[in-house]
Short mmCIF file of C-alpha atoms in Angstrom, two decimals:
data_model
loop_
_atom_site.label_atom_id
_atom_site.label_comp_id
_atom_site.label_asym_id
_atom_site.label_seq_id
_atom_site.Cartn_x
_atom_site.Cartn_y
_atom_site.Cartn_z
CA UNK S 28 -4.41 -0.34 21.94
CA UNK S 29 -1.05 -1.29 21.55
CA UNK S 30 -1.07 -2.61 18.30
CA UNK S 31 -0.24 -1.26 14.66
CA UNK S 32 -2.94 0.70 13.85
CA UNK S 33 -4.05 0.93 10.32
CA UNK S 34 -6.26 3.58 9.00
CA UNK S 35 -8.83 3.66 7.14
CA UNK S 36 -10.17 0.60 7.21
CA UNK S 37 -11.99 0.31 3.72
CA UNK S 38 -11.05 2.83 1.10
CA UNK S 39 -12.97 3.48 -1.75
CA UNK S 40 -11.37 5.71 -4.38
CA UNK S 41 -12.37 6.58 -8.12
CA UNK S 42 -9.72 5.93 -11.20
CA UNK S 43 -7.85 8.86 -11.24
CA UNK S 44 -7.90 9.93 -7.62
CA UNK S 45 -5.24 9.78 -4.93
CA UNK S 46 -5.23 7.34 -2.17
CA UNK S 47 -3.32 7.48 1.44
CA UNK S 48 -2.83 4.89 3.33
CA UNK S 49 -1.77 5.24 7.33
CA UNK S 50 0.13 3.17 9.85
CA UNK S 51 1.01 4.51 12.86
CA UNK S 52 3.52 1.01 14.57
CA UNK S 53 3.41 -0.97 17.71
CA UNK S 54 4.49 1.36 20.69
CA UNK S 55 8.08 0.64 20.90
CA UNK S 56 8.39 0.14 17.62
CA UNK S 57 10.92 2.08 14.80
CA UNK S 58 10.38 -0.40 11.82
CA UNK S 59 7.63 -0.11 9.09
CA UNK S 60 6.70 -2.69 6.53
CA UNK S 61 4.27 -2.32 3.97
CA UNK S 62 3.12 -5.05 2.21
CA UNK S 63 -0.06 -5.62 -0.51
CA UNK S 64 -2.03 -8.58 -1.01
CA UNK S 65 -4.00 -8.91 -4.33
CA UNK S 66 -7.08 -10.93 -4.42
CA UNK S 67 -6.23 -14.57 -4.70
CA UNK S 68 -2.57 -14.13 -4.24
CA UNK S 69 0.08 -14.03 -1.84
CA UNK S 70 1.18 -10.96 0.20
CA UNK S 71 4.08 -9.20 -1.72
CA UNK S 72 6.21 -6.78 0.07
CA UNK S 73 6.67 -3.11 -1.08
CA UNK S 74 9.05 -1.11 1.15
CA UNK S 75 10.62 -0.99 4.25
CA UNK S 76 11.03 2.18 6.76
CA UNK S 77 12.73 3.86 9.32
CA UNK S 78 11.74 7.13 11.15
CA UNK S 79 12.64 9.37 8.20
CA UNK S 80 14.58 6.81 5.93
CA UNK S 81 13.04 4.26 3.68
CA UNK S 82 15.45 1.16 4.05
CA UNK S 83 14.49 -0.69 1.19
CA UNK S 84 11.57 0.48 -1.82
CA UNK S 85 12.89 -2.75 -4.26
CA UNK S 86 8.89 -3.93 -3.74
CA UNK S 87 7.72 -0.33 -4.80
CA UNK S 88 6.47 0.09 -8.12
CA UNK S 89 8.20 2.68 -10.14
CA UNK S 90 5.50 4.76 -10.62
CA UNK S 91 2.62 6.18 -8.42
CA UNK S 92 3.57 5.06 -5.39
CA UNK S 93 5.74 6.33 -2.77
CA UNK S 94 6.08 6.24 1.25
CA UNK S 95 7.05 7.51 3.80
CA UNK S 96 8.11 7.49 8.16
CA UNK S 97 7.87 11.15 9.30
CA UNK S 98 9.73 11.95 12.08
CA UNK S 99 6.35 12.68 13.94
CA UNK S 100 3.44 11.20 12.93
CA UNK S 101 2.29 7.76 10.92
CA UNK S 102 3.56 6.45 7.94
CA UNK S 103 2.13 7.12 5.02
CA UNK S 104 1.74 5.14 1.79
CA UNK S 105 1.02 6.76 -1.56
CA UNK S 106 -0.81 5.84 -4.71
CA UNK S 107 -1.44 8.55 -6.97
CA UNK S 108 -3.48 8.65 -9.98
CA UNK S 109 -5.21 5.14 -8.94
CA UNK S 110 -6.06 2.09 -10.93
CA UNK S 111 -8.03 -0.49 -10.97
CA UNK S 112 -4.88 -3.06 -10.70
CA UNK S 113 -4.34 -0.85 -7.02
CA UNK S 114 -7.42 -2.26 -5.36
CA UNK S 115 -5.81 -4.66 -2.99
CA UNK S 116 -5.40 -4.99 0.61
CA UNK S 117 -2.45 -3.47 2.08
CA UNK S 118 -0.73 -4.37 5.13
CA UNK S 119 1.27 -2.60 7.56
CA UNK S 120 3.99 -4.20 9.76
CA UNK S 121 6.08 -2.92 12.53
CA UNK S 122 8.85 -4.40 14.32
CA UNK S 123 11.41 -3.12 17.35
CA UNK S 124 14.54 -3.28 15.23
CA UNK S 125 15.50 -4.54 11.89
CA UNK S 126 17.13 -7.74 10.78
CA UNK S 127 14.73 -11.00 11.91
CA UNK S 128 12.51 -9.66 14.44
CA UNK S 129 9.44 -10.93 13.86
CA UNK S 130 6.90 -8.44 12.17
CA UNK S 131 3.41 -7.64 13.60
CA UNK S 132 0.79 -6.73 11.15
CA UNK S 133 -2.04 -4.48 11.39
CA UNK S 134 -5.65 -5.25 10.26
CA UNK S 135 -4.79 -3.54 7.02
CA UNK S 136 -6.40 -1.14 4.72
CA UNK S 137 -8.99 -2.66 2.02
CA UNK S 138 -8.75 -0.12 -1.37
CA UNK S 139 -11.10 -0.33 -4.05
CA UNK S 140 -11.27 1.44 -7.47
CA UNK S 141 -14.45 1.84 -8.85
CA UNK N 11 11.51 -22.05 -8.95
CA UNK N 12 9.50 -19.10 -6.49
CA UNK N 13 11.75 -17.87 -3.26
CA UNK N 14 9.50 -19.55 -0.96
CA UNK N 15 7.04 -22.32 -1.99
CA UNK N 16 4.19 -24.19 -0.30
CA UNK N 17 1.51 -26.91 -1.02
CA UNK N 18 -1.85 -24.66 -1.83
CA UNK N 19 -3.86 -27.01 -0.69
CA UNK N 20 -6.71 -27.09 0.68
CA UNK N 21 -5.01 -29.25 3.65
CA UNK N 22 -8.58 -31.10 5.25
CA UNK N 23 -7.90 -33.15 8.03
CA UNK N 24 -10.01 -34.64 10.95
CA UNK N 25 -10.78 -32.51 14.48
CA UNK N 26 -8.15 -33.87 16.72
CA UNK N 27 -5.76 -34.79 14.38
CA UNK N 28 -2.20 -33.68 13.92
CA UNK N 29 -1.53 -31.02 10.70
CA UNK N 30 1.36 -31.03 9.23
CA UNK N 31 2.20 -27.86 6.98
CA UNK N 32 5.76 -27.72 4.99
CA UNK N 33 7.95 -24.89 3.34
CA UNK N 34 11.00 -24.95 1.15
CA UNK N 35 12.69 -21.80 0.45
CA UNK N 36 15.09 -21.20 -2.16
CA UNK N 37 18.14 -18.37 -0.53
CA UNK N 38 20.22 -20.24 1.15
CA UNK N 39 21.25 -17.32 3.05
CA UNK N 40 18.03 -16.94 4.95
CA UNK N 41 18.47 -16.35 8.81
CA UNK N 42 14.57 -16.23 10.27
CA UNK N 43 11.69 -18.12 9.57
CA UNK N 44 8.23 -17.32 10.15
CA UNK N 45 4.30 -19.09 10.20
CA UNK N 46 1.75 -16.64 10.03
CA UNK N 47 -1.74 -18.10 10.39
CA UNK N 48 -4.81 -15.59 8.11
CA UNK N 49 -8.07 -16.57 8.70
CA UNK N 50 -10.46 -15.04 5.55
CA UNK N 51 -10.63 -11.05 5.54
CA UNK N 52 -8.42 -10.93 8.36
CA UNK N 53 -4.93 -9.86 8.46
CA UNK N 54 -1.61 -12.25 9.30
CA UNK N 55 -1.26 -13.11 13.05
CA UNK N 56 1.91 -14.19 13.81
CA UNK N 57 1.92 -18.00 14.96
CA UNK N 58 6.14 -18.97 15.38
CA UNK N 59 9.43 -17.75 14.64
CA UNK N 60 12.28 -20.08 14.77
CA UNK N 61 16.50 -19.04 13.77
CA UNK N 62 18.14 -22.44 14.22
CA UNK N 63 17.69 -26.13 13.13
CA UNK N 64 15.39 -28.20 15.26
CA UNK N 65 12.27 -28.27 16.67
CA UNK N 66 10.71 -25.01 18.41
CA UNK N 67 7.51 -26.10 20.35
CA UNK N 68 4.93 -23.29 21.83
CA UNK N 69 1.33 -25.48 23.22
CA UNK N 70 -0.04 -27.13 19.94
CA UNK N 71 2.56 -25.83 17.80
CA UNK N 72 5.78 -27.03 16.48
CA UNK N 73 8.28 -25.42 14.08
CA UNK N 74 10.83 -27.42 12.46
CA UNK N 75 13.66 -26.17 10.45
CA UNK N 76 16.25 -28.17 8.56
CA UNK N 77 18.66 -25.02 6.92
CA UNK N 78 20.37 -28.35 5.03
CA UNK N 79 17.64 -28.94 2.95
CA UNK N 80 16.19 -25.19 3.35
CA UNK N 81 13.09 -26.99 4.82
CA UNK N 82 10.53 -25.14 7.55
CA UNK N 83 7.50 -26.82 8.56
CA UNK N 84 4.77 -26.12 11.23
CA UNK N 85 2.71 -29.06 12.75
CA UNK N 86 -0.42 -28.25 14.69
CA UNK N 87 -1.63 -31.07 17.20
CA UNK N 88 -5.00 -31.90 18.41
CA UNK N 89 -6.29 -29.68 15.41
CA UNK N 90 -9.47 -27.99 16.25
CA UNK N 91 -12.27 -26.18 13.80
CA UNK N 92 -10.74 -22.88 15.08
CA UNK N 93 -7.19 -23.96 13.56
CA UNK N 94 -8.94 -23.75 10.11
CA UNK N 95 -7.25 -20.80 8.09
CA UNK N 96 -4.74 -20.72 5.68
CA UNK N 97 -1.26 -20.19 7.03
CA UNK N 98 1.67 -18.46 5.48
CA UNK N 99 5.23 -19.40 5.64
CA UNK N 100 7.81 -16.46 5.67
CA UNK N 101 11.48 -16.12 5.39
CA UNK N 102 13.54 -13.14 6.07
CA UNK N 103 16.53 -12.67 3.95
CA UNK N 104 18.60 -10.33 6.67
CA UNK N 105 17.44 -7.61 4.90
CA UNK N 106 14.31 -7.08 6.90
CA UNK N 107 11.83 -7.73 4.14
CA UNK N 108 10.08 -10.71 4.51
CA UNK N 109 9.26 -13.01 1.31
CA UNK N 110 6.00 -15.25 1.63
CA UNK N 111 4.33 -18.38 0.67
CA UNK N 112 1.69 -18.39 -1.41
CA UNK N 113 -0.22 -19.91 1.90
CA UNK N 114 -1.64 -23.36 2.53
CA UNK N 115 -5.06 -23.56 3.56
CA UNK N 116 -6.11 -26.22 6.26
CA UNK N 117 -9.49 -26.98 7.24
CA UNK N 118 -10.15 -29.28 10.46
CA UNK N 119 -13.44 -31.16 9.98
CA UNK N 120 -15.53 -31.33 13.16
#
């Protein structure tokens, strides 16, 4: 499958716990975009990543949260100490280079905080 | 005024038909434009991308930018039941990010 591959699929955490998130990019691919979607709104983007550099986190919130592009491996997004404002449905999106290449998204990873 | 702003909707029009979906942005600097078409649960599948003013055409699907009045629009012809989704309208700000619509949704009536 030559896609971005998103993993899991459906993610069911409990307040409290710690949730990772995985996106492993389109082969050929060097660029990482995460992006959330709340229920009922628009998708908002959170950070943007290179293989060990995170471009641009100004979507991030402050707290919780973090990411990251390994040199080997997926990346990885980060929630810590989940919420019930974090169940969402994330989206990962990869690209060949920066700039305005067009993004491809993954099928994305449905959270939910019980 | 949002960064990017679209009609909500819901767009109905008849099977057959030509759609016609429209986008203002408000950063004049913006470089890349993007229609993303998200049917319910799914995720974003990537429709057009057009850089320069005109018309971009690919089978039923036109882009149109005007960077003048920071207008993008997508029309859809001979709209079928399968074109019903709600489509998002993206622009990239050269910084790689990409800011959305808040998505108009279009249903094509059989």
């Amino acid at each position: 499958n030559a896609g971005v591959m998103q993993n899991p699929r459906h993610l069911v955490r409990r307040r409290g716990q710690e949730a990772r998130l995985r996106c492993s990019p389109m082969k050929g691919h060097s660029h990482v975009y995460w992006y959330r979607q709340l229920p009922e709104e628009g998708l908002k983007f959170m950070v943007y990543l290179q293989k060990e550099n995170i471009i641009d986190e100004s979507g991030m919130p402050k707290e919780r949260f973090s990411a990251e592009f390994p040199k080997e491996g997926p990346s990885i997004l980060r929630i810590q100490q989940v919420v019930r404002g974090d169940s969402a449905a994330y989206f990962c999106a990869s690209s060949p280079s920066g700039a305005d290449q067009p993004q491809h998204f993954g099928d994305g990873t449905r959270l939910s905080i019980l | 005024q949002k960064e990017v702003e679209q009609n909500s909707g819901p767009l109905s029009v008849p099977e057959g038909a030509i759609a016609s979906l429209n986008c203002t942005y408000s950063d004049r600097v913006s470089q890349s434009f993007f229609w993303y078409r998200q049917y319910s649960g799914k995720s974003p599948e990537l429709i057009m991308s057009i850089y320069s003013n005109g018309d971009k055409e690919d089978g039923r699907f036109t882009a149109q930018l005007n960077k003048a009045s920071q207008y993008v629009s997508l029309l859809i012809r001979d709209s079928q039941p399968s074109d019903s989704a709600t489509y998002l309208c993206a622009v990239n700000n050269q910084g790689g990010k990409l800011i959305f619509g808040q998505g108009t949704e279009l249903s094509v009536k059989p």
